[in-house]
Amino acid sequence: QEHGDTLVPTNDHQDLSLGSWVARQRSYYHENQLSEDRVKALNEIGFSWDAQRESWDNFYAQLCDFYDVHQHTRVPRSMGPLWNWVDRQRRDLKRLARRNNKDVSNTKDGPDDTLLNEENLKKLVELGIEIEDDSSAKKERAKRLMDLTFEIAVHDERWMKSF
C-alpha cells in the first residue's frame, strides 16, 4: 500500500526478506506451486505476477508523459530512473540494429536479457524514440557551450582587470 504496487526489489536494503518472499511467490506461481487461495489473496491486493513487464510498462508510460510535454524522448539525466530506463532501451535498440544489420523498425525480436520484444519495440518506434542524439542538435549544443565558455572567460578577464 505504501508504494502503490507490489514491485518489491529483491535487493531492498530495508527489507531483504520481503523482496525474497515476493520473488518466491512469483516463482511458485509460474511453476503452478501456489494454492488457489494464495493466488486469489494476492490477486485481491493487485499482486503483479510479471514484475519485469509491469516495470517496463510503468517506465514506458512515464516516457509517454514526458513526450506529451516535451515532444521528444531525450530524457535528461536529472530524471534519474527514467533516464536510466530510456538509456537502456536505446542501447538495446542499437545492439539489436547492429545484430540484425537492418533498420530498427523492421526487427522482429529483441535481446534475450530485455523485454524489448516485437510489441515493445513497436511502441518505442511509434513514439519516435531517438536511438542516437541528433548530430546537428549535438553540434548546436556544443557551439552554445563554447560560446558560453568564451563569454565567461571574457567576463573573468574584465573582472580581473578591475582590481
mmCIF file of C-alpha atoms in Angstrom:
data_model
loop_
_atom_site.group_PDB
_atom_site.id
_atom_site.type_symbol
_atom_site.label_atom_id
_atom_site.label_comp_id
_atom_site.label_asym_id
_atom_site.label_seq_id
_atom_site.Cartn_x
_atom_site.Cartn_y
_atom_site.Cartn_z
ATOM 1 C CA GLN A 1 0.000 0.000 0.000
ATOM 2 C CA GLU A 2 2.782 2.407 0.879
ATOM 3 C CA HIS A 3 4.296 2.280 -2.641
ATOM 4 C CA GLY A 4 1.156 1.604 -4.693
ATOM 5 C CA ASP A 5 2.453 -1.602 -6.269
ATOM 6 C CA THR A 6 3.949 -4.979 -5.488
ATOM 7 C CA LEU A 7 7.211 -4.351 -7.306
ATOM 8 C CA VAL A 8 9.423 -5.056 -4.303
ATOM 9 C CA PRO A 9 13.118 -5.168 -5.193
ATOM 10 C CA THR A 10 14.963 -8.279 -4.121
ATOM 11 C CA ASN A 11 17.910 -6.117 -3.070
ATOM 12 C CA ASP A 12 15.865 -3.761 -0.865
ATOM 13 C CA HIS A 13 18.261 -2.907 1.973
ATOM 14 C CA GLN A 14 15.404 -2.172 4.358
ATOM 15 C CA ASP A 15 13.640 -5.496 3.943
ATOM 16 C CA LEU A 16 15.503 -8.252 2.146
ATOM 17 C CA SER A 17 13.038 -10.860 3.408
ATOM 18 C CA LEU A 18 10.031 -9.160 1.772
ATOM 19 C CA GLY A 19 11.761 -8.948 -1.594
ATOM 20 C CA SER A 20 12.776 -12.591 -1.369
ATOM 21 C CA TRP A 21 9.273 -13.628 -0.354
ATOM 22 C CA VAL A 22 7.712 -11.739 -3.271
ATOM 23 C CA ALA A 23 10.202 -13.300 -5.704
ATOM 24 C CA ARG A 24 9.385 -16.767 -4.344
ATOM 25 C CA GLN A 25 5.641 -16.174 -4.772
ATOM 26 C CA ARG A 26 6.185 -15.246 -8.414
ATOM 27 C CA SER A 27 8.400 -18.238 -8.973
ATOM 28 C CA TYR A 28 5.930 -20.630 -7.301
ATOM 29 C CA TYR A 29 3.088 -19.106 -9.321
ATOM 30 C CA HIS A 30 4.876 -19.633 -12.637
ATOM 31 C CA GLU A 31 5.651 -23.212 -11.602
ATOM 32 C CA ASN A 32 1.979 -23.786 -10.606
ATOM 33 C CA GLN A 33 3.018 -24.428 -7.000
ATOM 34 C CA LEU A 34 0.798 -21.847 -5.261
ATOM 35 C CA SER A 35 -2.555 -22.784 -3.798
ATOM 36 C CA GLU A 36 -5.657 -21.255 -5.340
ATOM 37 C CA ASP A 37 -6.339 -19.443 -2.053
ATOM 38 C CA ARG A 38 -2.875 -17.833 -2.076
ATOM 39 C CA VAL A 39 -3.270 -16.803 -5.733
ATOM 40 C CA LYS A 40 -6.710 -15.358 -5.002
ATOM 41 C CA ALA A 41 -5.474 -13.444 -1.949
ATOM 42 C CA LEU A 42 -2.522 -11.996 -3.858
ATOM 43 C CA ASN A 43 -4.720 -11.119 -6.834
ATOM 44 C CA GLU A 44 -7.057 -9.233 -4.492
ATOM 45 C CA ILE A 45 -4.255 -6.878 -3.494
ATOM 46 C CA GLY A 46 -3.228 -6.354 -7.113
ATOM 47 C CA PHE A 47 -0.135 -8.538 -6.961
ATOM 48 C CA SER A 48 1.961 -8.319 -10.108
ATOM 49 C CA TRP A 49 2.906 -11.758 -11.363
ATOM 50 C CA ASP A 50 5.204 -10.326 -14.015
ATOM 51 C CA ALA A 51 7.283 -7.628 -12.341
ATOM 52 C CA GLN A 52 9.506 -7.017 -15.362
ATOM 53 C CA ARG A 53 6.520 -6.487 -17.646
ATOM 54 C CA GLU A 54 4.845 -4.123 -15.183
ATOM 55 C CA SER A 55 8.061 -2.205 -14.625
ATOM 56 C CA TRP A 56 8.605 -1.842 -18.398
ATOM 57 C CA ASP A 57 5.024 -0.654 -18.840
ATOM 58 C CA ASN A 58 5.388 1.867 -15.979
ATOM 59 C CA PHE A 59 8.545 3.369 -17.463
ATOM 60 C CA TYR A 60 7.006 3.431 -20.930
ATOM 61 C CA ALA A 61 4.004 5.331 -19.531
ATOM 62 C CA GLN A 62 6.399 7.828 -17.906
ATOM 63 C CA LEU A 63 8.199 8.249 -21.225
ATOM 64 C CA CYS A 64 4.864 8.876 -22.975
ATOM 65 C CA ASP A 65 4.029 11.539 -20.380
ATOM 66 C CA PHE A 66 7.444 13.123 -20.916
ATOM 67 C CA TYR A 67 6.901 13.061 -24.691
ATOM 68 C CA ASP A 68 3.462 14.691 -24.335
ATOM 69 C CA VAL A 69 5.057 17.626 -22.514
ATOM 70 C CA HIS A 70 8.350 17.975 -24.426
ATOM 71 C CA GLN A 71 7.591 16.491 -27.871
ATOM 72 C CA HIS A 72 10.797 14.404 -27.822
ATOM 73 C CA THR A 73 12.210 11.416 -25.952
ATOM 74 C CA ARG A 74 15.576 12.877 -24.939
ATOM 75 C CA VAL A 75 15.078 12.479 -21.207
ATOM 76 C CA PRO A 76 17.651 14.434 -19.178
ATOM 77 C CA ARG A 77 19.953 12.598 -16.773
ATOM 78 C CA SER A 78 18.416 14.591 -13.944
ATOM 79 C CA MET A 79 15.309 12.410 -14.258
ATOM 80 C CA GLY A 80 17.292 9.504 -12.780
ATOM 81 C CA PRO A 81 15.412 6.200 -13.116
ATOM 82 C CA LEU A 82 13.532 7.248 -16.269
ATOM 83 C CA TRP A 83 16.779 8.374 -17.912
ATOM 84 C CA ASN A 84 18.397 5.058 -16.954
ATOM 85 C CA TRP A 85 15.498 3.117 -18.457
ATOM 86 C CA VAL A 86 15.482 5.145 -21.704
ATOM 87 C CA ASP A 87 19.254 4.796 -21.966
ATOM 88 C CA ARG A 88 18.895 1.007 -21.593
ATOM 89 C CA GLN A 89 16.225 0.920 -24.316
ATOM 90 C CA ARG A 90 18.485 2.908 -26.646
ATOM 91 C CA ARG A 91 21.451 0.622 -26.006
ATOM 92 C CA ASP A 92 19.250 -2.418 -26.644
ATOM 93 C CA LEU A 93 17.906 -0.871 -29.842
ATOM 94 C CA LYS A 94 21.438 -0.126 -31.071
ATOM 95 C CA ARG A 95 22.598 -3.639 -30.234
ATOM 96 C CA LEU A 96 19.555 -5.090 -31.956
ATOM 97 C CA ALA A 97 20.124 -2.968 -35.066
ATOM 98 C CA ARG A 98 23.801 -3.998 -35.211
ATOM 99 C CA ARG A 99 22.945 -7.651 -34.702
ATOM 100 C CA ASN A 100 20.330 -7.645 -37.424
ATOM 101 C CA ASN A 101 22.173 -5.124 -39.611
ATOM 102 C CA LYS A 102 18.913 -3.577 -40.734
ATOM 103 C CA ASP A 103 16.520 -0.769 -39.923
ATOM 104 C CA VAL A 104 15.366 -0.951 -36.273
ATOM 105 C CA SER A 105 11.698 -0.520 -37.192
ATOM 106 C CA ASN A 106 11.818 -3.771 -39.180
ATOM 107 C CA THR A 107 13.335 -6.018 -36.488
ATOM 108 C CA LYS A 108 11.320 -8.903 -35.066
ATOM 109 C CA ASP A 109 12.847 -9.812 -31.723
ATOM 110 C CA GLY A 110 14.947 -8.208 -29.038
ATOM 111 C CA PRO A 111 17.943 -9.193 -26.968
ATOM 112 C CA ASP A 112 17.250 -12.107 -24.658
ATOM 113 C CA ASP A 113 18.023 -10.179 -21.471
ATOM 114 C CA THR A 114 15.473 -7.410 -22.052
ATOM 115 C CA LEU A 115 11.767 -7.005 -22.598
ATOM 116 C CA LEU A 116 12.447 -5.472 -25.968
ATOM 117 C CA ASN A 117 10.157 -7.828 -27.807
ATOM 118 C CA GLU A 118 8.327 -7.010 -31.025
ATOM 119 C CA GLU A 119 5.439 -5.320 -29.197
ATOM 120 C CA ASN A 120 7.707 -3.132 -27.048
ATOM 121 C CA LEU A 121 9.954 -2.318 -29.975
ATOM 122 C CA LYS A 122 6.922 -1.187 -31.970
ATOM 123 C CA LYS A 123 5.774 1.037 -29.086
ATOM 124 C CA LEU A 124 9.156 2.743 -28.852
ATOM 125 C CA VAL A 125 9.448 3.235 -32.613
ATOM 126 C CA GLU A 126 5.901 4.626 -32.847
ATOM 127 C CA LEU A 127 6.652 7.047 -30.021
ATOM 128 C CA GLY A 128 9.669 8.213 -32.014
ATOM 129 C CA ILE A 129 12.475 7.262 -29.665
ATOM 130 C CA GLU A 130 15.763 8.609 -30.925
ATOM 131 C CA ILE A 131 18.416 5.924 -30.954
ATOM 132 C CA GLU A 132 21.219 8.433 -31.418
ATOM 133 C CA ASP A 133 21.169 12.022 -30.344
ATOM 134 C CA ASP A 134 20.605 14.156 -33.442
ATOM 135 C CA SER A 135 24.114 15.187 -34.511
ATOM 136 C CA SER A 136 23.016 18.665 -35.623
ATOM 137 C CA ALA A 137 21.408 19.247 -32.228
ATOM 138 C CA LYS A 138 24.534 17.920 -30.535
ATOM 139 C CA LYS A 139 26.720 20.305 -32.589
ATOM 140 C CA GLU A 140 24.419 23.211 -31.729
ATOM 141 C CA ARG A 141 24.652 22.427 -28.004
ATOM 142 C CA ALA A 142 28.445 22.184 -28.279
ATOM 143 C CA LYS A 143 28.565 25.558 -30.046
ATOM 144 C CA ARG A 144 26.380 27.189 -27.365
ATOM 145 C CA LEU A 145 28.621 25.709 -24.670
ATOM 146 C CA MET A 146 31.731 27.062 -26.385
ATOM 147 C CA ASP A 147 30.099 30.494 -26.761
ATOM 148 C CA LEU A 148 29.164 30.490 -23.099
ATOM 149 C CA THR A 149 32.669 29.410 -22.108
ATOM 150 C CA PHE A 150 34.100 32.282 -24.167
ATOM 151 C CA GLU A 151 31.705 34.785 -22.543
ATOM 152 C CA ILE A 152 32.694 33.602 -19.089
ATOM 153 C CA ALA A 153 36.389 33.887 -19.966
ATOM 154 C CA VAL A 154 35.903 37.450 -21.260
ATOM 155 C CA HIS A 155 33.949 38.366 -18.140
ATOM 156 C CA ASP A 156 36.674 36.901 -15.914
ATOM 157 C CA GLU A 157 39.351 38.929 -17.748
ATOM 158 C CA ARG A 158 37.388 42.169 -17.318
ATOM 159 C CA TRP A 159 36.773 41.390 -13.681
ATOM 160 C CA MET A 160 40.479 40.683 -13.059
ATOM 161 C CA LYS A 161 41.491 43.973 -14.763
ATOM 162 C CA SER A 162 39.236 45.930 -12.445
ATOM 163 C CA PHE A 163 41.481 45.069 -9.474
#
